[in-house]
Amino acid sequence: MVATVTTAPPHTTQVLSFGAVPNDASSQPVVHLDVDPFAMDFFADPHPTHEVLRDAGPVVYLDKWNVYAVARYAEVHAVLNDPATFCSSRGVGLSDFAKEKPWRPQSLILEADPPAHTRTRTVLNKVLSPAVMKQLRDGFAAAADAKVDELLERGSFDAVADLAEAYPLSVFPDAMGLQKEGRENLLPYAGLVFNAFGPPNKLRQDAIERSAPHQAYVQSQCQRENLAPGGFGACIHARVDTGDITADEAPLLVRSLLSAGLDTTVNGIGAAVYCLARYPEEFARLRSDLSLARNAFEEAVRYESPVQTFFRTTTRDVEISGCHVGEGEKVLMFLAAANRDPRRWADPERYDITRKTSGHVGFGSGIHMCVGQLVARLEGEVMLSALARKVASIEITGEVKRRYNNTLRGLESLPVTFTPA
Amino acid sequence: MPSITFIHHDSRAETVSANDGDSAMYTALLHGIDGITGECGGGAVCATCHVYVDDNWLGKVGAVGADEDELLEGVVSERLPNSRLSCQIKITEALDGLVLRLPERQV
């Protein structure tokens, strides 16, 4: 497929509003596409199909799963920013909680709408605030330096298991205040959660079939007595004492951080290392200006979009860019396609560590935008800074293998060799 | 359209016009003002759109909200009495001529 060359001026965020009174007569027809965005061959290389989805129209219909979908930046951004019309309380996966029982107790933050969402979100915002990040920063940076030193000693290793997984595992569970035992459940549990947003395909069914021990671990680890003082988990439970949340709510909010706080950063850091290994000229720029570390991570999140998709459900009849969508319909948002939409981004296929990345939807946008984004950026920045100071080159030395998940995009294996600076 | 002047840490000034109703942060990003990062895109999460409001305008930009007040504790450059998050300053005609000074660093 030949990519269309389009020059998009940066920062031209088209602001859309949704028609209050739909008018079928004047609506544009919605293009139906025979695309399964949860199939293995799609995961292997989603970008050409993302282009097809964007070019087919502002809204498309995917017959395979009976859902509407948006893949252009303007529509994805607009849907994310109208939570009254595009709700989360009926689930942010394919399953409609108005028709099906959720596979686990519903999230109090991800799968909630205002005003209920506002209260729980405020609590997690405070637990993961910029001031808290300031306190964590030195420890996270020292751990990143130590990890890179250890990997330089080894020389050759798997950048997924030994870096992208090992580094977050060395800082996040302790920051949460988790017990030492059972941490091996964390990544399988997160993989399960993100597979479960997808359709009832083999990935989802297999994950749920194997989920019992991981669910049991997480449920136990969310209880107050199992969380060390000073950690994110204990800070959430402390909000019970101030009356902000109830004792029943606290474990579910801890569960949100265990679900979304680890695998996402694993795939974010993995994406960044994979980018720097493939684009050595960008790694050279980073090495010559360490202040670019944070943006180099941010750009990797835009470029690879570790979280590829989320759904919303319409609360009313609505027109999206002239296309009519009825009430109670699932709308699939292709975050990854929006992040490479040439209507929004100049040269979107280029990994450019100096790009003005603000506005990308890799962390979402609006009221549900990733509550742990500051933790993710902190981990990403200090790791890329450590790599830039200590490593001269990152060479891919073996077969790169992809990991398959209904929502997360990342690698199973990335064999590399580090040359010391 | 109201105009806003951003004064960089090195005293360089840039004056841009804003859409009524946009935030000062969004206006800065729209015009590519370096010195406003806006990592969270205006969600009042990240504290990377820190500005110092010129004394002449301090009474006109409204009060610091409780959530903003907590976020300001996390800014990277020094918090001063006139510190604000520019995502929380909504531009109106009454703010035509607003002067905002940028801190040395946002992240």
Coordinates of C-alpha atoms in Angstrom, one line a residue:
Chain A
M1 CA 0.0 0.0 0.0
V2 CA 1.4 3.4 -1.0
A3 CA 1.0 6.0 1.8
T4 CA -0.6 9.2 0.8
V5 CA 1.7 12.1 1.2
T6 CA -0.2 14.8 3.1
T7 CA 1.2 17.7 4.9
A8 CA -0.6 18.5 8.1
P9 CA 0.3 21.7 10.0
P10 CA 1.0 20.8 13.6
H11 CA -1.5 21.8 16.2
T12 CA -4.5 22.0 14.0
T13 CA -6.8 20.2 16.4
Q14 CA -10.1 20.2 14.8
V15 CA -12.8 20.8 17.4
L16 CA -15.9 18.9 16.6
S17 CA -19.3 19.2 18.1
F18 CA -22.0 16.6 17.9
G19 CA -25.4 17.4 16.5
A20 CA -28.1 17.2 19.1
V21 CA -30.9 16.3 16.7
P22 CA -29.9 13.6 14.3
N23 CA -31.4 13.8 10.9
D24 CA -31.3 10.6 9.0
A25 CA -32.2 12.2 5.7
S26 CA -29.2 14.4 5.7
S27 CA -26.8 11.9 7.2
Q28 CA -23.9 10.5 5.3
P29 CA -23.9 6.8 4.7
V30 CA -21.4 4.9 7.0
V31 CA -19.0 2.7 5.1
H32 CA -19.1 -0.9 6.2
L33 CA -15.7 -2.6 6.3
D34 CA -14.7 -6.3 6.5
V35 CA -11.9 -5.7 9.0
D36 CA -11.2 -7.6 12.2
P37 CA -9.0 -5.4 14.3
F38 CA -8.7 -8.2 16.9
A39 CA -7.2 -10.8 14.5
M40 CA -3.6 -12.1 14.5
D41 CA -2.9 -10.9 11.0
F42 CA -4.1 -7.5 11.9
F43 CA -1.9 -7.3 14.9
A44 CA 1.1 -8.4 12.9
D45 CA 1.0 -5.1 10.9
P46 CA -2.0 -2.8 11.8
H47 CA -0.7 0.3 10.0
P48 CA -1.9 -0.3 6.5
T49 CA -5.4 -1.2 7.8
H50 CA -5.4 1.8 10.0
E51 CA -4.9 3.9 6.9
V52 CA -7.8 2.1 5.2
L53 CA -10.0 2.8 8.3
R54 CA -9.1 6.5 8.3
D55 CA -9.6 7.0 4.6
A56 CA -12.9 5.2 4.4
G57 CA -14.7 8.0 6.3
P58 CA -15.0 9.8 9.6
V59 CA -17.0 6.9 11.0
V60 CA -17.0 3.3 9.7
Y61 CA -18.9 0.2 10.6
L62 CA -17.1 -3.1 11.3
D63 CA -19.5 -6.0 10.3
K64 CA -17.3 -8.6 12.0
W65 CA -18.2 -7.3 15.5
N66 CA -21.2 -5.0 14.8
V67 CA -19.6 -1.9 16.0
Y68 CA -19.0 1.6 14.8
A69 CA -15.4 2.8 14.7
V70 CA -13.5 6.1 14.4
A71 CA -9.8 6.1 13.3
R72 CA -9.1 9.8 12.4
Y73 CA -7.6 12.0 15.0
A74 CA -10.4 14.6 15.0
E75 CA -13.2 12.1 15.7
V76 CA -11.2 10.0 18.2
H77 CA -10.3 13.1 20.1
A78 CA -13.9 14.4 20.0
V79 CA -15.4 11.1 21.2
L80 CA -12.9 10.9 24.1
N81 CA -13.9 14.5 25.1
D82 CA -17.7 14.0 25.1
P83 CA -18.2 11.5 27.9
A84 CA -21.9 12.5 28.3
T85 CA -22.6 11.2 24.8
F86 CA -20.0 8.4 24.7
C87 CA -20.2 6.8 28.1
S88 CA -17.8 4.4 29.8
S89 CA -20.2 2.9 32.4
R90 CA -21.4 0.3 29.8
G91 CA -17.9 -0.9 29.5
V92 CA -14.9 0.3 27.5
G93 CA -14.5 -3.1 25.8
L94 CA -16.8 -4.7 23.2
S95 CA -19.0 -6.2 25.9
D96 CA -22.0 -3.9 26.7
F97 CA -22.6 -4.0 30.5
A98 CA -26.3 -3.1 29.8
K99 CA -26.7 -6.5 28.2
E100 CA -23.9 -8.7 29.6
K101 CA -22.6 -9.2 33.1
P102 CA -19.0 -7.9 33.3
W103 CA -16.4 -10.6 33.6
R104 CA -15.2 -9.0 36.9
P105 CA -16.7 -6.4 39.2
Q106 CA -17.0 -3.2 37.3
S107 CA -14.2 -0.6 37.7
L108 CA -15.1 2.4 39.7
I109 CA -13.0 4.7 37.6
L110 CA -12.4 3.3 34.1
E111 CA -15.9 2.0 33.7
A112 CA -17.7 4.9 35.4
D113 CA -19.3 8.2 34.3
P114 CA -19.6 11.5 36.0
P115 CA -20.6 12.3 38.7
A116 CA -19.5 8.9 40.2
H117 CA -16.3 9.0 38.2
T118 CA -15.4 12.5 39.4
R119 CA -15.1 11.4 43.0
T120 CA -12.9 8.3 42.5
R121 CA -10.8 10.1 39.8
T122 CA -10.0 12.9 42.3
V123 CA -8.7 10.4 44.8
L124 CA -6.4 8.7 42.3
N125 CA -5.2 12.0 40.9
K126 CA -4.1 13.0 44.4
V127 CA -2.4 9.6 45.1
L128 CA -0.5 9.9 41.8
S129 CA 0.1 13.7 41.8
P130 CA 3.0 15.7 40.5
A131 CA 4.1 16.3 44.1
V132 CA 4.2 12.5 44.7
M133 CA 6.3 12.1 41.6
K134 CA 8.9 14.5 42.9
Q135 CA 9.4 12.3 45.9
L136 CA 9.7 9.2 43.8
R137 CA 12.0 10.6 41.2
D138 CA 15.4 10.0 42.7
G139 CA 14.7 6.4 43.6
F140 CA 13.2 5.6 40.2
A141 CA 16.2 7.2 38.5
A142 CA 18.7 5.3 40.7
A143 CA 17.0 2.1 39.9
A144 CA 17.1 2.9 36.1
D145 CA 20.8 3.6 36.3
A146 CA 21.4 0.4 38.2
K147 CA 19.4 -1.6 35.7
V148 CA 21.3 -0.2 32.7
D149 CA 24.7 -0.9 34.5
E150 CA 23.6 -4.5 35.1
L151 CA 22.6 -4.9 31.4
L152 CA 25.9 -3.4 30.2
E153 CA 27.7 -6.0 32.2
R154 CA 25.8 -8.7 30.4
G155 CA 26.2 -7.0 27.0
S156 CA 23.5 -9.1 25.1
F157 CA 20.1 -9.8 26.5
D158 CA 16.3 -9.7 25.8
A159 CA 15.2 -6.0 26.0
V160 CA 11.6 -7.1 26.7
A161 CA 12.1 -9.5 29.7
D162 CA 15.4 -8.0 31.0
L163 CA 14.7 -4.3 30.5
A164 CA 11.1 -3.4 29.6
E165 CA 9.6 -5.8 32.1
A166 CA 12.4 -5.9 34.7
Y167 CA 12.7 -2.2 35.2
P168 CA 9.0 -1.4 36.0
L169 CA 8.9 -4.6 38.1
S170 CA 11.8 -3.2 40.1
V171 CA 10.1 0.0 41.0
F172 CA 6.3 -0.1 40.6
P173 CA 5.3 -3.0 42.9
D174 CA 7.4 -1.4 45.7
A175 CA 5.8 2.0 45.0
M176 CA 2.4 0.4 45.3
G177 CA 3.4 -1.2 48.6
L178 CA 2.8 -4.8 47.4
Q179 CA 4.0 -7.9 49.2
K180 CA 7.0 -9.7 47.8
E181 CA 5.1 -12.9 47.3
G182 CA 2.9 -13.4 44.2
R183 CA 4.2 -10.6 42.0
E184 CA 4.5 -13.0 39.2
N185 CA 0.7 -12.7 38.8
L186 CA 0.9 -9.0 38.0
L187 CA 1.7 -9.2 34.3
P188 CA -0.6 -12.2 33.5
Y189 CA -3.4 -10.3 35.3
A190 CA -2.8 -7.1 33.3
G191 CA -2.7 -9.2 30.1
L192 CA -6.0 -10.7 31.0
V193 CA -7.6 -7.3 31.7
F194 CA -6.5 -5.9 28.3
N195 CA -7.5 -9.0 26.4
A196 CA -10.9 -8.9 28.0
F197 CA -11.7 -5.5 26.4
G198 CA -11.6 -7.4 23.1
P199 CA -14.3 -9.6 21.5
P200 CA -15.0 -13.2 22.6
N201 CA -12.1 -14.5 20.5
K202 CA -9.5 -17.1 21.5
L203 CA -7.2 -14.5 23.1
R204 CA -10.0 -13.4 25.4
Q205 CA -11.4 -16.8 26.1
D206 CA -8.0 -18.4 26.9
A207 CA -7.1 -15.4 29.2
I208 CA -10.3 -15.7 31.2
E209 CA -10.0 -19.5 31.4
R210 CA -6.6 -19.2 33.1
S211 CA -7.5 -16.2 35.2
A212 CA -8.6 -17.7 38.5
P213 CA -5.2 -17.7 40.3
H214 CA -4.3 -14.2 39.1
Q215 CA -7.7 -12.8 40.1
A216 CA -7.4 -14.4 43.6
Y217 CA -3.9 -12.8 44.0
V218 CA -5.1 -9.4 42.9
Q219 CA -8.2 -9.5 45.1
S220 CA -6.1 -10.4 48.2
Q221 CA -3.3 -7.8 47.3
C222 CA -5.9 -5.0 47.1
Q223 CA -6.9 -5.4 50.8
R224 CA -5.6 -2.8 53.2
E225 CA -3.7 -5.2 55.5
N226 CA -1.7 -6.5 52.6
L227 CA -0.4 -3.0 51.4
A228 CA 2.7 -1.5 53.0
P229 CA 2.5 2.0 54.6
G230 CA 3.5 4.9 52.3
G231 CA 2.7 3.1 49.0
F232 CA 0.0 4.1 46.5
G233 CA -2.2 1.3 47.8
A234 CA -2.1 2.5 51.4
C235 CA -2.6 6.1 50.3
I236 CA -5.8 5.0 48.5
H237 CA -7.1 3.2 51.6
A238 CA -6.2 6.3 53.7
R239 CA -8.9 8.1 51.8
V240 CA -11.5 5.9 53.5
D241 CA -10.5 7.6 56.8
T242 CA -11.0 11.1 55.3
G243 CA -14.5 10.1 54.0
D244 CA -13.6 10.5 50.3
I245 CA -14.4 6.8 49.5
T246 CA -15.9 3.9 51.3
A247 CA -14.0 0.8 52.6
D248 CA -15.7 -1.2 49.9
E249 CA -14.4 1.1 47.2
A250 CA -10.8 1.3 48.2
P251 CA -9.8 -2.3 47.1
L252 CA -11.4 -1.7 43.7
L253 CA -9.4 1.5 43.2
V254 CA -6.2 -0.3 44.2
R255 CA -7.2 -2.9 41.6
S256 CA -7.3 -0.2 38.9
L257 CA -3.6 0.6 39.5
L258 CA -2.7 -3.1 39.5
S259 CA -4.6 -3.6 36.3
A260 CA -3.2 -0.6 34.3
G261 CA 0.0 0.4 36.1
L262 CA 2.5 -2.2 35.0
D263 CA 1.9 -3.8 31.6
T264 CA 1.3 -0.4 30.0
T265 CA 4.6 1.0 31.2
V266 CA 6.3 -2.3 30.2
N267 CA 5.0 -1.8 26.6
G268 CA 5.7 1.9 26.7
I269 CA 9.4 1.4 27.7
G270 CA 9.6 -1.5 25.3
A271 CA 8.3 0.7 22.5
A272 CA 10.8 3.4 23.3
V273 CA 13.8 1.0 23.3
Y274 CA 12.5 -0.6 20.1
C275 CA 12.3 2.9 18.5
L276 CA 15.8 3.9 19.7
A277 CA 17.2 0.5 18.4
R278 CA 15.6 1.0 15.0
Y279 CA 16.4 4.7 14.6
P280 CA 20.0 5.1 15.8
E281 CA 20.1 8.7 14.5
E282 CA 17.4 9.6 17.0
F283 CA 19.3 7.8 19.8
A284 CA 22.4 9.9 18.8
R285 CA 20.3 13.1 19.1
L286 CA 19.1 11.9 22.5
R287 CA 22.7 11.2 23.6
S288 CA 23.7 14.7 22.6
D289 CA 20.8 16.3 24.5
L290 CA 19.6 14.5 27.6
S291 CA 16.8 17.0 28.1
L292 CA 15.0 15.2 25.2
A293 CA 14.6 12.0 27.2
R294 CA 11.1 12.8 28.4
N295 CA 9.9 13.7 24.9
A296 CA 11.6 10.7 23.3
F297 CA 9.5 8.5 25.6
E298 CA 6.3 10.6 24.8
E299 CA 7.0 10.3 21.1
A300 CA 7.4 6.5 21.4
V301 CA 4.0 6.4 23.1
R302 CA 2.5 8.3 20.2
Y303 CA 4.4 6.3 17.6
E304 CA 3.7 2.8 18.9
S305 CA 0.5 3.5 21.0
P306 CA 0.9 0.7 23.6
V307 CA -2.8 0.9 24.2
Q308 CA -4.3 0.6 20.8
T309 CA -8.0 0.8 21.3
F310 CA -10.9 1.5 23.7
F311 CA -14.7 1.5 23.2
R312 CA -17.4 3.8 24.3
T313 CA -21.2 3.4 24.2
T314 CA -23.6 6.0 22.9
T315 CA -26.1 7.4 25.4
R316 CA -28.3 9.0 22.7
D317 CA -28.7 9.3 18.9
V318 CA -25.8 11.3 17.7
E319 CA -24.2 12.6 14.5
I320 CA -20.5 12.2 14.3
S321 CA -19.1 14.3 11.4
G322 CA -22.4 13.9 9.5
C323 CA -22.7 10.2 10.2
H324 CA -25.7 9.0 12.3
V325 CA -25.1 6.6 15.2
G326 CA -28.0 5.4 17.2
E327 CA -28.3 5.2 21.0
G328 CA -26.7 2.2 22.7
E329 CA -24.1 1.5 20.0
K330 CA -20.6 0.6 20.7
V331 CA -18.0 2.9 19.2
L332 CA -14.4 1.6 18.8
M333 CA -11.7 4.3 19.0
F334 CA -8.5 3.5 17.2
L335 CA -6.0 5.5 19.4
A336 CA -3.1 4.2 17.4
A337 CA -4.6 5.2 14.0
A338 CA -5.3 8.7 15.4
N339 CA -1.7 9.0 16.6
R340 CA -0.5 8.5 13.0
D341 CA -3.3 10.4 11.2
P342 CA -1.7 12.6 8.5
R343 CA -4.6 15.0 8.9
R344 CA -3.2 15.9 12.3
W345 CA 0.5 15.0 12.3
A346 CA 3.3 16.1 9.9
D347 CA 5.3 13.1 8.8
P348 CA 3.4 10.7 11.2
E349 CA 5.4 7.6 10.3
R350 CA 8.6 9.2 11.5
Y351 CA 9.8 8.7 15.1
D352 CA 11.0 12.2 15.9
I353 CA 12.2 12.8 19.5
T354 CA 11.8 16.6 19.1
R355 CA 8.2 16.5 17.8
K356 CA 5.6 18.6 19.7
T357 CA 3.7 15.6 21.0
S358 CA 1.1 17.4 23.1
G359 CA -2.4 16.3 22.0
H360 CA -1.5 12.7 21.1
V361 CA -4.1 10.2 22.4
G362 CA -1.7 7.4 23.5
F363 CA -2.7 8.1 27.1
G364 CA -6.3 8.9 26.0
S365 CA -7.7 12.4 26.4
G366 CA -10.3 14.1 28.5
I367 CA -11.7 12.9 31.9
H368 CA -10.5 9.3 31.5
M369 CA -7.0 10.2 30.3
C370 CA -4.6 7.7 31.9
V371 CA -4.5 8.5 35.6
G372 CA -1.0 7.0 35.9
Q373 CA 0.5 9.0 33.1
L374 CA 2.9 10.8 35.4
V375 CA 4.3 7.4 36.7
A376 CA 4.6 6.2 33.1
R377 CA 6.5 9.3 32.0
L378 CA 8.7 9.2 35.1
E379 CA 9.7 5.6 34.4
G380 CA 10.2 6.3 30.7
E381 CA 12.2 9.5 31.2
V382 CA 14.6 8.2 33.8
M383 CA 15.2 4.9 31.8
L384 CA 15.9 6.8 28.5
S385 CA 18.1 9.2 30.4
A386 CA 20.1 6.3 31.8
L387 CA 20.4 4.7 28.4
A388 CA 21.5 7.9 26.8
R389 CA 24.3 8.5 29.4
K390 CA 25.6 5.0 29.6
V391 CA 25.0 3.3 26.2
A392 CA 26.7 4.2 22.9
S393 CA 24.6 1.9 20.7
I394 CA 21.7 -0.5 20.8
E395 CA 21.9 -3.2 18.2
I396 CA 19.1 -5.7 17.4
T397 CA 20.8 -9.1 17.3
G398 CA 18.1 -11.6 16.8
E399 CA 14.5 -12.3 15.7
V400 CA 12.0 -9.7 17.0
K401 CA 8.8 -11.4 18.2
R402 CA 5.5 -9.7 18.7
R403 CA 3.2 -10.3 21.7
Y404 CA -0.5 -10.6 20.9
N405 CA -3.1 -9.0 23.0
N406 CA -6.6 -7.6 22.1
T407 CA -5.7 -4.1 23.3
L408 CA -2.0 -3.8 24.1
R409 CA 0.7 -3.6 21.4
G410 CA 4.2 -4.7 22.3
L411 CA 6.9 -7.3 21.8
E412 CA 7.4 -10.8 23.2
S413 CA 11.2 -10.7 22.6
L414 CA 13.7 -8.1 21.4
P415 CA 17.3 -9.5 21.5
V416 CA 19.8 -6.7 21.7
T417 CA 23.4 -5.9 22.4
F418 CA 24.5 -2.8 24.3
T419 CA 27.8 -1.1 23.6
P420 CA 29.0 1.0 26.5
A421 CA 29.5 4.7 26.1
Chain B
M1 CA -9.8 38.2 19.7
P2 CA -8.0 38.8 23.0
S3 CA -4.2 38.9 22.9
I4 CA -1.9 37.2 25.4
T5 CA 1.8 38.0 25.8
F6 CA 4.0 35.2 27.0
I7 CA 7.4 36.3 28.4
H8 CA 10.0 33.6 28.3
H9 CA 12.5 33.0 31.0
D10 CA 15.1 34.8 28.9
S11 CA 12.8 37.9 28.8
R12 CA 11.9 37.2 25.1
A13 CA 8.2 38.2 24.6
E14 CA 5.7 36.6 22.2
T15 CA 2.2 38.0 21.7
V16 CA -0.5 35.8 20.2
S17 CA -4.2 36.1 19.7
A18 CA -6.5 33.7 21.6
N19 CA -10.0 32.3 20.9
D20 CA -12.5 33.4 23.4
G21 CA -13.1 30.5 25.7
D22 CA -9.9 28.6 25.1
S23 CA -7.5 28.1 28.0
A24 CA -4.2 30.0 28.1
M25 CA -2.4 26.6 27.8
Y26 CA -4.3 25.6 24.7
T27 CA -3.6 29.0 23.2
A28 CA 0.2 28.6 23.9
L29 CA 0.2 25.1 22.3
L30 CA -1.8 26.3 19.3
H31 CA 0.9 29.0 18.6
G32 CA 3.8 26.7 19.4
I33 CA 5.0 28.7 22.4
D34 CA 8.0 26.8 23.8
G35 CA 8.0 26.9 27.6
I36 CA 4.5 25.5 27.9
T37 CA 4.6 21.7 27.8
G38 CA 1.0 20.7 28.6
E39 CA 1.7 17.0 28.7
C40 CA -1.8 16.1 29.9
G41 CA -3.5 18.2 27.2
G42 CA -5.5 20.3 29.7
G43 CA -6.8 17.6 32.1
A44 CA -5.3 19.3 35.2
V45 CA -3.1 16.3 35.9
C46 CA 0.5 17.0 35.0
A47 CA 1.5 20.6 36.2
T48 CA 3.6 21.2 33.1
C49 CA 1.8 24.4 32.0
H50 CA 3.0 26.5 34.9
V51 CA 3.0 30.3 34.5
Y52 CA 3.5 33.4 36.6
V53 CA 0.7 35.8 36.2
D54 CA 1.8 39.5 35.8
D55 CA 0.9 41.4 38.9
N56 CA -1.4 43.8 37.0
W57 CA -3.5 40.8 36.0
L58 CA -3.5 38.8 39.1
G59 CA -6.9 40.1 40.3
K60 CA -8.5 39.3 36.9
V61 CA -7.7 35.7 36.2
G62 CA -9.8 34.2 38.9
A63 CA -8.8 32.3 42.0
V64 CA -6.8 29.1 42.3
G65 CA -9.0 26.1 42.6
A66 CA -8.4 23.4 45.3
D67 CA -7.2 20.8 42.8
E68 CA -5.0 23.3 41.1
D69 CA -3.6 24.4 44.4
E70 CA -2.4 20.8 45.1
L71 CA -1.0 20.4 41.6
L72 CA 1.0 23.6 42.0
E73 CA 2.8 21.9 44.8
G74 CA 4.3 19.6 42.2
V75 CA 5.6 22.2 39.7
V76 CA 9.3 21.8 38.8
S77 CA 10.2 25.5 39.0
E78 CA 9.6 27.5 42.1
R79 CA 6.0 28.1 43.1
L80 CA 5.4 31.8 43.7
P81 CA 2.3 33.6 45.0
N82 CA 1.4 34.4 41.3
S83 CA 1.9 30.8 40.1
R84 CA -1.0 29.4 38.1
L85 CA -1.6 26.4 35.8
S86 CA -2.4 28.0 32.4
C87 CA -4.9 25.2 31.6
Q88 CA -7.1 26.6 34.3
I89 CA -7.1 30.2 33.0
K90 CA -9.9 30.6 30.6
I91 CA -9.5 33.5 28.1
T92 CA -12.2 36.1 27.8
E93 CA -12.4 39.5 26.3
A94 CA -11.8 40.9 29.8
L95 CA -8.3 39.3 29.7
D96 CA -7.3 41.0 26.4
G97 CA -3.6 42.0 27.0
L98 CA -2.9 39.4 29.6
V99 CA 0.8 39.0 30.4
L100 CA 2.1 35.6 31.6
R101 CA 5.7 34.9 32.5
L102 CA 7.1 31.4 31.8
P103 CA 9.2 29.5 34.4
E104 CA 12.7 28.2 33.6
R105 CA 11.5 24.6 33.4
Q106 CA 8.2 22.6 33.2
V107 CA 9.6 19.1 33.5

